[in-house]
């Protein structure tokens, strides 16, 4: 009997292949897209769970009252080790690291690498898989080195390269060989080598080598060290609050302690909670989009199934007259709908395999392979098939099969009004969802465009940045200044600045500034930036008053500095010009400095936060630098880059020319928003496809049912336009009601999202009205294409249709 049901279902789908294809296609699209989103969400929730004892491993973070004072992902360098040594009953192990970007010289090529200098406890604590080498002594000597699998292959072509060396350059331009002692395999975003700003630390050096780089880790005043602790079994992290507070109070400056609230966050939670829960919000947003798309697809499937069932009343009557029983009819309809869902689900799995790489580009991370999912996940698609199959088959199975045989043969349905109401309600929900998605995608796009617009306060066009060899000494600064002058003479270069910072939000720390003669307790915390006098000209940062450090051709005075307008106002100067020439002090520095100029405010970091007070020091004050920021003249940019590359190689042999445009730097800063924009675009396309598939299917069914009616109308003198308008009015009324409901919902959701940014676009009515009008026009076109053929047909043929 079951085989007979399946055979009849297959024949029915072949007979009505158009509607079957629409049903299967719409449902498969929804299942595939939602499945990929859920796979991505599941993959993100797994981050850090592969670490050994991840449930007992915590990162010590810092919450600052004044956010300019410190780095939220870091803590005091000496703290984790002190906790292990002084509270061994609470802390089982610890690990700390300091991150640097260094030039690594291989046998054939040189690269800039993100390097992690950390404790020898790394492998024992986190349990990374060792592919080659001895994990027990991998970081036991100052010249030892661990590489991740991709980096080892980049330099040596294989992971079996234990004992081979590379030369790593320090801040003084010196080179020292480091020997590979272990190669490890790490998961992405693992919270140890990939913790900060999506930088992947592919090389790990021992803490004993830290002095070679002019840094310190085991230092209470160094608040820029990432620190982890592994608790003893059964210990609650809240038990660390007292010891941490005691150690910090005893060892760090009082003003730092007063501004600091330590936080002990489990590594499994930290990935989702970092950056004010940005990852978690993104996952919630993606999940909501996916579920709405799936719900639209399911409603589309149910709607067409229910509408299609109404045309099978005569078939139901014939089956009952021929002896068919109600339970047999019930099984027939339920099996038919379940088969369609099964086919759609199988197609969705195919889409997952074929389109997975494209979706990975949307979210910026690869999707897990089907083999990575636990076995019990098989139950989810099976449960989905059963539930949706039942939902779509319930109406024809129980309502239509219960009708008397005579009513079925006459195609008389007493509950036709309820059927129409159900159909219109489902269509309205589809339009509602489509309008919300369309408005959301538009606003996300406008906000992302705002990030890259001229409203950022400087000119990013044709600006490239590249890291330079670091010799942090007066001689090193003088050498780089000489190279800068030679680069400026290039026919493709407009200007060059030697700087420690570029416009990516990563600054060299913060300082507390106050007017000379004022009380130091009133000091304002400001971002510290180190650059030369060409910074403002290269980035086209406008001056509100004075000059940027010094005029062209003049010697830089190391006791002059520049502030931004926000800091000038915070210091009490209503007019920026009033600040020029005034002297100031810093609580952290001994000398007195004079304000040479005031820049207009610009967005140095993300628009999630307000523009911060900033102070610009000449490079010669601290003798630190990282980049050449180069403004090209435009024109043939690829040719200009090639010319610049040749000059770079001639002026700095052995220094890799790894450049990035400012657009790329901004894209990294707004990576999550750009991913959301791409996903919103995809969701918009899918929402439109599903809505239009539903419109096409329902109009087609309606046309079939009303073919004779249209023939009669034409015989009575109705025009083609009047007939087509009947169908358009039917759908337009539903769409208008749905849009009226959708607009305030979309406004509330998007305003809530925009409010997370200190600077954002305004939501206006005109674009929203244009979106709804465009959707209405597109829907009307689909309706016209479906009804035109019957509307212009010979009414005699229409009257013969049963």
XYZ file of C-alpha atoms in Angstrom, residues 47 50 88 149 154 159 196 203 238 282 339 416 483 518 583 618 652 667 694 796:
20
model
C 35.231 27.976 19.226
C 38.668 21.917 21.551
C 48.356 27.160 43.915
C 51.219 24.241 10.413
C 55.248 28.650 4.050
C 56.023 20.381 8.865
C 43.080 39.825 19.076
C 55.033 31.962 15.308
C 34.646 34.179 41.546
C 25.985 38.818 14.708
C 7.858 13.288 -0.435
C -13.897 28.285 1.045
C 64.203 57.018 2.826
C 46.473 73.058 36.711
C 51.767 74.606 27.522
C 56.810 63.826 16.979
C 65.276 48.761 1.869
C 37.358 46.740 5.920
C 4.772 32.024 -4.162
C -14.764 30.226 -26.309
